[in-house]
Amino acid sequence: MSKINSNGSAEHHFTAARRIPTPGKATVLAIGKAFPSQLIPQECLVEGYIRDTKCEDVSIKEKLERLCKTTTVKTRYTVMSREILEKYPELATEGSPTIKQRLEIANPAVVEMASEASLACIKEWGRPVEDITHIVYVSSSEIRLPGGDLYLASKLGLRSDVGRVMLYFLGCYGGVTGLRVAKDIAENNPGSRVLLTTAETTILGFRPPNKSRPYDLVGAALFGDGAAAVIIGAYPFTDKESPFMELNYAVQQFLPGTQNVIDGRLSEEGINFKLGRDLPQKIEDNIDEFCRKLMGKAGLEEFNDLFWAVHPGGPAILNRLESNLKLDNQKLECSRKALMDYGNVSSNTIFYVMDYMREELKTKKGAEEWGLALAFGPGITFEGILLRSL
């Protein structure tokens, strides 16, 4: 089909024929996302962060400026605001015991974002909320009992016998772990429909810069807030559901002896992260074998025959993966676009990538049938799913 663009010329759009889902395999039926109201352009971040944390060290400001340029991030959303800092000025004070205050902000914020993303997803899905049989809730940004899974189920009006799974503190690979868990539930419970929701905020890690914690500046330059949701189910009803991706096969693997490369510790001041400089190299050294393990299930051999939905932990990881696997330049375009538009939003980001990928596969002539969803996080843990575009 074609339409006329603003300069009067015709744009041609190709709509691919739909493929039939493999019987018994879980499929993605809908997707939704949500963000806090505050949008920060990357060019405004440095001045705001330095002002809010009352940092007077010029060298720290210059380093943050350099980091903001190298991340490739253009915009991010954040829960943190001037109003919050006015109410809780201790959040910007070095050494203040503020975990209680942080959780007062983060706990309701992540459920609110998760609810908005879930409602958007359910609306796209088009079926009643009562038809959701299970919920998988993923977050590294809240701590409480009961967890956000119960608060979200209540807020959405889910039935009281909905099966709930809470996945806490998995970090950046949590979204793909959630897909793997939802896939298992959907394929082993006939007729089930699983709402998978992820929600993250950087409130727990916000603090003034300190030269003894260089990774704090990386976090300030790279991470954002938001939520995402998908509905997962097998044997989709073609008259009232629109499956667009099949979750064909899933693998999780950790690299022995690497548990300190990504290190997160909860303290009275919030959560502290340390990131080893060798993380991109560790991923590069092991990614080929891991991908081939997934691809082998469909008899696939060529990396460039696939579409790629990779969690954009940062540009260095994407660049290493692209170089090591000799991927064509456009293969990681959806990952790079998600990083540019939202930053690294931890467990959510893979769904922003998949949303961009869905649109690309809809309109791309000769679009790939098979692809990989990949994410990496503490462990070092690799999560991967062999995807099939429908």
Coordinates of C-alpha atoms in Angstrom, one line a residue:
M1 CA 0.0 0.0 0.0
S2 CA 1.1 3.6 -0.3
K3 CA 0.3 7.0 1.1
I4 CA 1.3 10.6 0.3
N5 CA 3.8 12.1 2.6
S6 CA 4.2 15.8 3.5
N7 CA 6.3 16.7 0.4
G8 CA 3.8 15.2 -2.0
S9 CA 5.7 12.0 -3.0
A10 CA 4.3 8.5 -2.4
E11 CA 5.6 6.3 0.4
H12 CA 5.2 2.6 -0.2
H13 CA 4.5 0.2 2.7
F14 CA 4.6 -3.6 2.5
T15 CA 2.4 -5.6 4.8
A16 CA 3.7 -9.1 5.3
A17 CA 1.3 -12.2 5.1
R18 CA 0.6 -13.6 8.6
R19 CA 2.2 -16.9 9.6
I20 CA 0.4 -19.6 11.5
P21 CA 1.5 -20.1 15.1
T22 CA 3.0 -23.5 16.0
P23 CA 0.4 -25.5 17.9
G24 CA 1.2 -25.4 21.7
K25 CA 3.8 -22.7 21.5
A26 CA 3.3 -19.5 23.5
T27 CA 2.7 -16.3 21.5
V28 CA 2.8 -12.6 22.3
L29 CA -0.8 -11.3 21.9
A30 CA -0.4 -7.6 22.8
I31 CA 2.1 -5.1 24.2
G32 CA 1.8 -1.9 26.2
K33 CA 4.2 0.6 27.8
A34 CA 4.0 3.5 30.2
F35 CA 6.3 6.2 31.6
P36 CA 6.4 8.8 34.4
S37 CA 5.4 12.3 33.3
Q38 CA 8.8 13.9 33.5
L39 CA 10.8 13.6 30.2
I40 CA 14.4 14.7 30.3
P41 CA 16.4 15.5 27.1
Q42 CA 19.9 14.3 27.5
E43 CA 21.4 17.7 26.8
C44 CA 19.5 19.0 29.9
L45 CA 20.5 16.2 32.3
V46 CA 24.0 17.4 33.4
E47 CA 22.9 20.9 34.5
G48 CA 19.9 19.4 36.4
Y49 CA 21.8 16.6 38.1
I50 CA 24.7 18.9 39.1
R51 CA 22.2 21.5 40.4
D52 CA 20.0 19.0 42.3
T53 CA 23.0 17.2 44.0
K54 CA 24.8 20.5 44.7
C55 CA 27.9 19.2 43.2
E56 CA 30.7 21.8 42.9
D57 CA 33.4 19.6 41.4
V58 CA 34.1 20.7 37.8
S59 CA 35.9 17.5 36.9
I60 CA 32.8 15.4 37.8
K61 CA 30.6 17.7 35.7
E62 CA 33.0 17.3 32.7
K63 CA 33.0 13.5 33.1
L64 CA 29.3 13.3 33.2
E65 CA 29.1 15.5 30.1
R66 CA 31.4 13.0 28.3
L67 CA 29.4 10.0 29.5
C68 CA 26.1 11.6 28.3
K69 CA 27.5 11.9 24.8
T70 CA 28.9 8.4 24.6
T71 CA 25.7 6.6 25.8
T72 CA 23.8 7.7 22.6
V73 CA 20.7 8.3 24.8
K74 CA 18.6 11.3 23.6
T75 CA 15.7 11.3 26.0
R76 CA 14.6 9.5 29.2
Y77 CA 11.7 9.5 31.6
T78 CA 12.2 9.8 35.3
V79 CA 10.1 9.6 38.5
M80 CA 12.6 11.9 40.3
S81 CA 11.6 15.5 40.2
R82 CA 12.2 18.8 41.9
E83 CA 9.1 18.4 44.0
I84 CA 10.4 15.0 45.3
L85 CA 13.8 16.6 46.2
E86 CA 12.0 19.5 47.9
K87 CA 10.1 17.0 50.1
Y88 CA 13.1 14.7 50.6
P89 CA 16.2 16.9 50.4
E90 CA 18.2 14.1 52.2
L91 CA 18.1 12.1 49.0
A92 CA 20.7 14.4 47.6
T93 CA 22.9 14.4 50.8
E94 CA 25.9 12.1 50.9
G95 CA 25.7 9.3 53.5
S96 CA 22.0 9.9 54.5
P97 CA 20.1 6.8 55.6
T98 CA 17.2 7.2 53.1
I99 CA 16.0 3.7 52.2
K100 CA 12.7 4.3 53.9
Q101 CA 12.1 7.5 52.0
R102 CA 13.1 5.9 48.7
L103 CA 10.7 3.1 49.1
E104 CA 7.9 5.5 50.0
I105 CA 8.4 7.0 46.5
A106 CA 9.3 3.9 44.5
N107 CA 6.8 1.3 45.7
P108 CA 3.7 3.2 44.6
A109 CA 5.4 4.7 41.5
V110 CA 6.3 1.3 39.9
V111 CA 2.8 -0.1 40.5
E112 CA 1.2 3.0 39.0
M113 CA 3.4 2.7 35.9
A114 CA 2.8 -1.0 35.7
S115 CA -0.9 -0.4 35.9
E116 CA -0.9 2.1 33.0
A117 CA 1.2 -0.2 30.9
S118 CA -1.0 -3.2 31.7
L119 CA -4.2 -1.3 30.8
A120 CA -2.7 -0.2 27.5
C121 CA -1.8 -3.8 26.8
I122 CA -5.2 -5.2 27.8
K123 CA -6.9 -2.6 25.6
E124 CA -4.9 -3.7 22.6
W125 CA -5.5 -7.4 23.4
G126 CA -9.3 -6.7 23.3
R127 CA -10.5 -9.3 25.8
P128 CA -12.0 -8.8 29.3
V129 CA -9.6 -8.4 32.2
E130 CA -11.4 -11.4 33.8
D131 CA -9.8 -13.6 31.1
I132 CA -6.3 -13.1 32.6
T133 CA -5.5 -16.3 34.5
H134 CA -1.9 -15.5 35.6
I135 CA 0.3 -12.5 36.3
V136 CA 4.1 -12.3 36.3
Y137 CA 5.4 -9.1 37.8
V138 CA 9.1 -8.1 37.4
S139 CA 10.8 -5.3 39.2
S140 CA 14.2 -4.4 40.8
S141 CA 12.8 -1.2 42.1
E142 CA 10.5 -2.0 45.0
I143 CA 10.7 -4.0 48.3
R144 CA 7.7 -4.9 50.4
L145 CA 5.4 -7.7 51.5
P146 CA 3.0 -8.3 49.9
G147 CA 4.7 -7.5 46.6
G148 CA 3.7 -5.3 43.7
D149 CA 2.1 -8.3 42.0
L150 CA -0.8 -8.3 44.5
Y151 CA -1.2 -4.5 44.4
L152 CA -1.2 -4.6 40.6
A153 CA -3.7 -7.4 40.5
S154 CA -6.0 -5.5 42.8
K155 CA -5.6 -2.2 41.0
L156 CA -6.5 -3.9 37.6
G157 CA -9.5 -5.7 39.1
L158 CA -8.1 -9.2 38.3
R159 CA -9.9 -12.2 39.7
S160 CA -8.9 -13.2 43.2
D161 CA -7.7 -16.7 42.1
V162 CA -5.3 -15.3 39.5
G163 CA -2.0 -17.2 39.7
R164 CA 0.8 -14.7 40.7
V165 CA 4.5 -14.9 40.2
M166 CA 6.8 -12.1 41.6
L167 CA 10.4 -11.8 40.1
Y168 CA 12.5 -9.4 42.2
F169 CA 16.0 -7.9 41.6
L170 CA 17.0 -9.7 38.4
G171 CA 18.2 -6.4 36.8
C172 CA 18.5 -6.0 33.1
Y173 CA 17.7 -9.6 32.1
G174 CA 14.4 -9.7 34.1
G175 CA 12.2 -8.9 31.1
V176 CA 13.4 -12.0 29.2
T177 CA 13.2 -14.1 32.3
G178 CA 9.6 -13.0 32.6
L179 CA 9.0 -14.1 29.0
R180 CA 10.5 -17.5 29.8
V181 CA 8.4 -18.0 32.9
A182 CA 5.2 -16.7 31.1
K183 CA 5.9 -19.0 28.2
D184 CA 6.1 -22.0 30.6
I185 CA 2.9 -21.1 32.3
A186 CA 1.0 -20.5 29.0
E187 CA 2.2 -23.8 27.4
N188 CA 1.4 -25.9 30.5
N189 CA -1.9 -24.5 31.5
P190 CA -4.4 -24.9 28.6
G191 CA -6.5 -21.8 27.9
S192 CA -4.4 -19.6 30.2
R193 CA -3.6 -16.0 29.4
V194 CA -0.6 -14.5 31.2
L195 CA -0.1 -10.8 31.9
L196 CA 3.6 -10.1 32.2
T197 CA 4.4 -6.7 33.6
T198 CA 7.8 -5.0 34.3
A199 CA 8.2 -1.7 36.1
E200 CA 11.4 0.1 37.1
T201 CA 12.6 3.4 38.6
T202 CA 16.0 4.8 39.4
I203 CA 14.9 6.3 42.7
L204 CA 16.7 3.6 44.7
G205 CA 20.0 4.4 43.1
F206 CA 19.8 8.2 42.9
R207 CA 22.6 9.9 44.9
P208 CA 25.1 12.7 44.7
P209 CA 28.2 12.0 42.7
N210 CA 31.3 10.7 44.5
K211 CA 34.7 10.0 43.0
S212 CA 34.9 6.7 45.0
R213 CA 31.8 5.5 43.1
P214 CA 32.4 6.1 39.4
Y215 CA 29.6 3.9 38.3
D216 CA 27.1 6.4 39.8
L217 CA 27.8 8.7 36.9
V218 CA 27.3 5.9 34.4
G219 CA 23.9 5.3 35.9
A220 CA 23.0 9.0 35.8
A221 CA 24.0 9.1 32.2
L222 CA 22.3 5.9 31.0
F223 CA 19.3 4.7 33.0
G224 CA 15.7 5.7 32.8
D225 CA 12.3 4.8 34.3
G226 CA 9.2 3.2 32.9
A227 CA 7.0 0.1 32.6
A228 CA 5.9 -2.4 30.0
A229 CA 3.4 -5.2 29.7
V230 CA 2.6 -8.1 27.4
I231 CA -0.1 -10.8 27.2
I232 CA 1.2 -14.3 26.5
G233 CA -0.9 -17.3 25.5
A234 CA -0.9 -20.5 23.4
Y235 CA -3.5 -21.6 20.9
P236 CA -4.6 -18.0 20.2
F237 CA -8.2 -17.3 19.1
T238 CA -7.7 -16.0 15.6
D239 CA -11.1 -14.3 15.6
K240 CA -10.4 -12.1 18.6
E241 CA -6.7 -12.2 19.3
S242 CA -3.7 -11.0 17.1
P243 CA -0.5 -12.9 17.9
F244 CA 2.5 -11.2 16.4
M245 CA 5.4 -13.2 17.9
E246 CA 6.0 -16.8 18.9
L247 CA 8.2 -17.7 21.9
N248 CA 9.6 -20.9 20.4
Y249 CA 12.4 -21.9 22.7
A250 CA 14.1 -20.3 25.8
V251 CA 17.5 -20.7 27.5
Q252 CA 19.0 -19.2 30.6
Q253 CA 22.8 -19.6 31.3
F254 CA 25.2 -18.1 33.8
L255 CA 28.9 -17.7 33.4
P256 CA 30.7 -19.4 36.4
G257 CA 33.0 -17.2 38.4
T258 CA 31.5 -13.9 37.2
Q259 CA 29.1 -13.1 40.0
N260 CA 31.1 -10.0 41.0
V261 CA 31.2 -8.4 37.5
I262 CA 27.8 -6.8 38.1
D263 CA 27.4 -6.2 41.8
G264 CA 24.4 -4.6 43.5
R265 CA 24.1 -4.1 47.2
L266 CA 21.2 -2.7 49.2
S267 CA 22.2 -0.4 52.0
E268 CA 20.6 2.3 54.2
E269 CA 21.4 4.8 51.5
G270 CA 19.6 2.9 48.7
I271 CA 21.1 0.5 46.2
N272 CA 24.8 0.6 45.2
F273 CA 26.0 -0.8 41.9
K274 CA 29.4 -1.7 40.7
L275 CA 30.0 -2.7 37.1
G276 CA 33.2 -4.4 35.9
R277 CA 35.0 -2.9 33.0
D278 CA 35.3 -6.4 31.5
L279 CA 31.5 -6.9 31.2
P280 CA 31.4 -6.2 27.4
Q281 CA 34.3 -8.6 26.8
K282 CA 32.7 -11.4 28.9
I283 CA 29.6 -11.1 26.8
E284 CA 31.5 -11.0 23.6
D285 CA 33.5 -14.1 24.5
N286 CA 30.4 -16.2 25.1
I287 CA 27.7 -14.8 22.9
D288 CA 28.4 -16.9 19.8
E289 CA 28.0 -20.2 21.5
F290 CA 24.9 -19.0 23.4
C291 CA 23.1 -17.8 20.3
R292 CA 23.9 -21.0 18.4
K293 CA 22.3 -23.0 21.2
L294 CA 19.1 -21.2 20.6
M295 CA 19.3 -21.2 16.8
G296 CA 20.0 -24.9 16.6
K297 CA 16.4 -25.7 17.7
A298 CA 15.2 -24.4 14.3
G299 CA 18.2 -25.5 12.3
L300 CA 19.4 -22.0 11.8
E301 CA 23.0 -21.2 11.0
E302 CA 23.4 -17.7 9.7
F303 CA 23.2 -14.8 12.2
N304 CA 22.2 -12.3 9.4
D305 CA 19.2 -14.5 8.5
L306 CA 17.6 -13.5 11.9
F307 CA 16.0 -10.4 13.3
W308 CA 17.6 -9.3 16.6
A309 CA 15.8 -7.9 19.8
V310 CA 18.8 -7.3 22.1
H311 CA 18.5 -5.5 25.5
P312 CA 20.6 -2.3 25.0
G313 CA 22.6 -2.4 28.2
G314 CA 24.8 0.3 26.6
P315 CA 26.4 1.1 23.2
A316 CA 29.6 -0.9 24.0
I317 CA 27.7 -4.1 24.4
L318 CA 25.7 -3.6 21.2
N319 CA 28.9 -2.7 19.3
R320 CA 30.7 -5.7 20.6
L321 CA 27.9 -8.1 19.7
E322 CA 27.5 -6.6 16.3
S323 CA 31.2 -6.9 15.6
N324 CA 31.7 -10.4 17.0
L325 CA 28.7 -11.9 15.2
K326 CA 29.4 -9.9 12.0
L327 CA 25.9 -8.5 11.9
D328 CA 24.7 -6.2 9.2
N329 CA 24.5 -2.6 10.3
Q330 CA 20.7 -2.4 10.5
K331 CA 20.3 -5.6 12.6
L332 CA 20.5 -3.9 15.9
E333 CA 18.6 -0.8 14.8
C334 CA 15.6 -1.4 17.1
S335 CA 17.8 -1.9 20.1
R336 CA 19.7 1.3 19.3
K337 CA 16.5 3.2 18.8
A338 CA 15.1 2.0 22.2
L339 CA 18.3 3.1 23.9
M340 CA 18.2 6.5 22.2
D341 CA 14.5 7.1 23.1
Y342 CA 14.3 5.7 26.6
G343 CA 17.8 4.9 27.9
N344 CA 18.4 1.6 29.7
V345 CA 15.2 1.0 31.6
S346 CA 16.4 -2.3 33.0
S347 CA 13.9 -5.2 32.6
N348 CA 11.5 -3.1 30.6
T349 CA 13.8 -2.2 27.7
I350 CA 13.5 -5.5 25.8
F351 CA 9.8 -4.8 25.3
Y352 CA 10.4 -1.4 23.9
V353 CA 12.8 -3.1 21.5
M354 CA 10.2 -5.7 20.6
D355 CA 7.6 -3.0 20.0
Y356 CA 9.9 -1.3 17.5
M357 CA 10.7 -4.7 16.0
R358 CA 7.0 -5.5 15.6
E359 CA 6.4 -2.4 13.5
E360 CA 9.5 -3.1 11.4
L361 CA 8.6 -6.7 10.6
K362 CA 5.0 -5.6 9.7
T363 CA 6.2 -3.3 6.9
K364 CA 9.5 -4.8 5.8
K365 CA 9.4 -6.7 2.5
G366 CA 11.0 -10.1 2.9
A367 CA 11.1 -9.8 6.7
E368 CA 12.9 -12.5 8.6
E369 CA 10.8 -15.3 10.1
W370 CA 13.1 -16.2 13.0
G371 CA 14.9 -14.0 15.5
L372 CA 16.5 -13.8 19.0
A373 CA 15.6 -11.9 22.1
L374 CA 18.6 -11.5 24.3
A375 CA 19.4 -9.9 27.6
F376 CA 22.4 -9.9 30.0
G377 CA 22.6 -9.1 33.7
P378 CA 24.0 -10.0 37.1
G379 CA 25.5 -13.4 37.3
I380 CA 26.7 -12.8 34.6
T381 CA 23.4 -14.3 33.4
F382 CA 22.4 -14.7 29.7
E383 CA 18.7 -15.0 28.9
G384 CA 17.6 -15.8 25.4
I385 CA 14.5 -16.7 23.5
L386 CA 14.2 -18.0 19.9
L387 CA 11.4 -15.9 18.4
R388 CA 9.3 -16.5 15.4
S389 CA 7.6 -13.6 13.7
L390 CA 3.9 -14.2 12.9

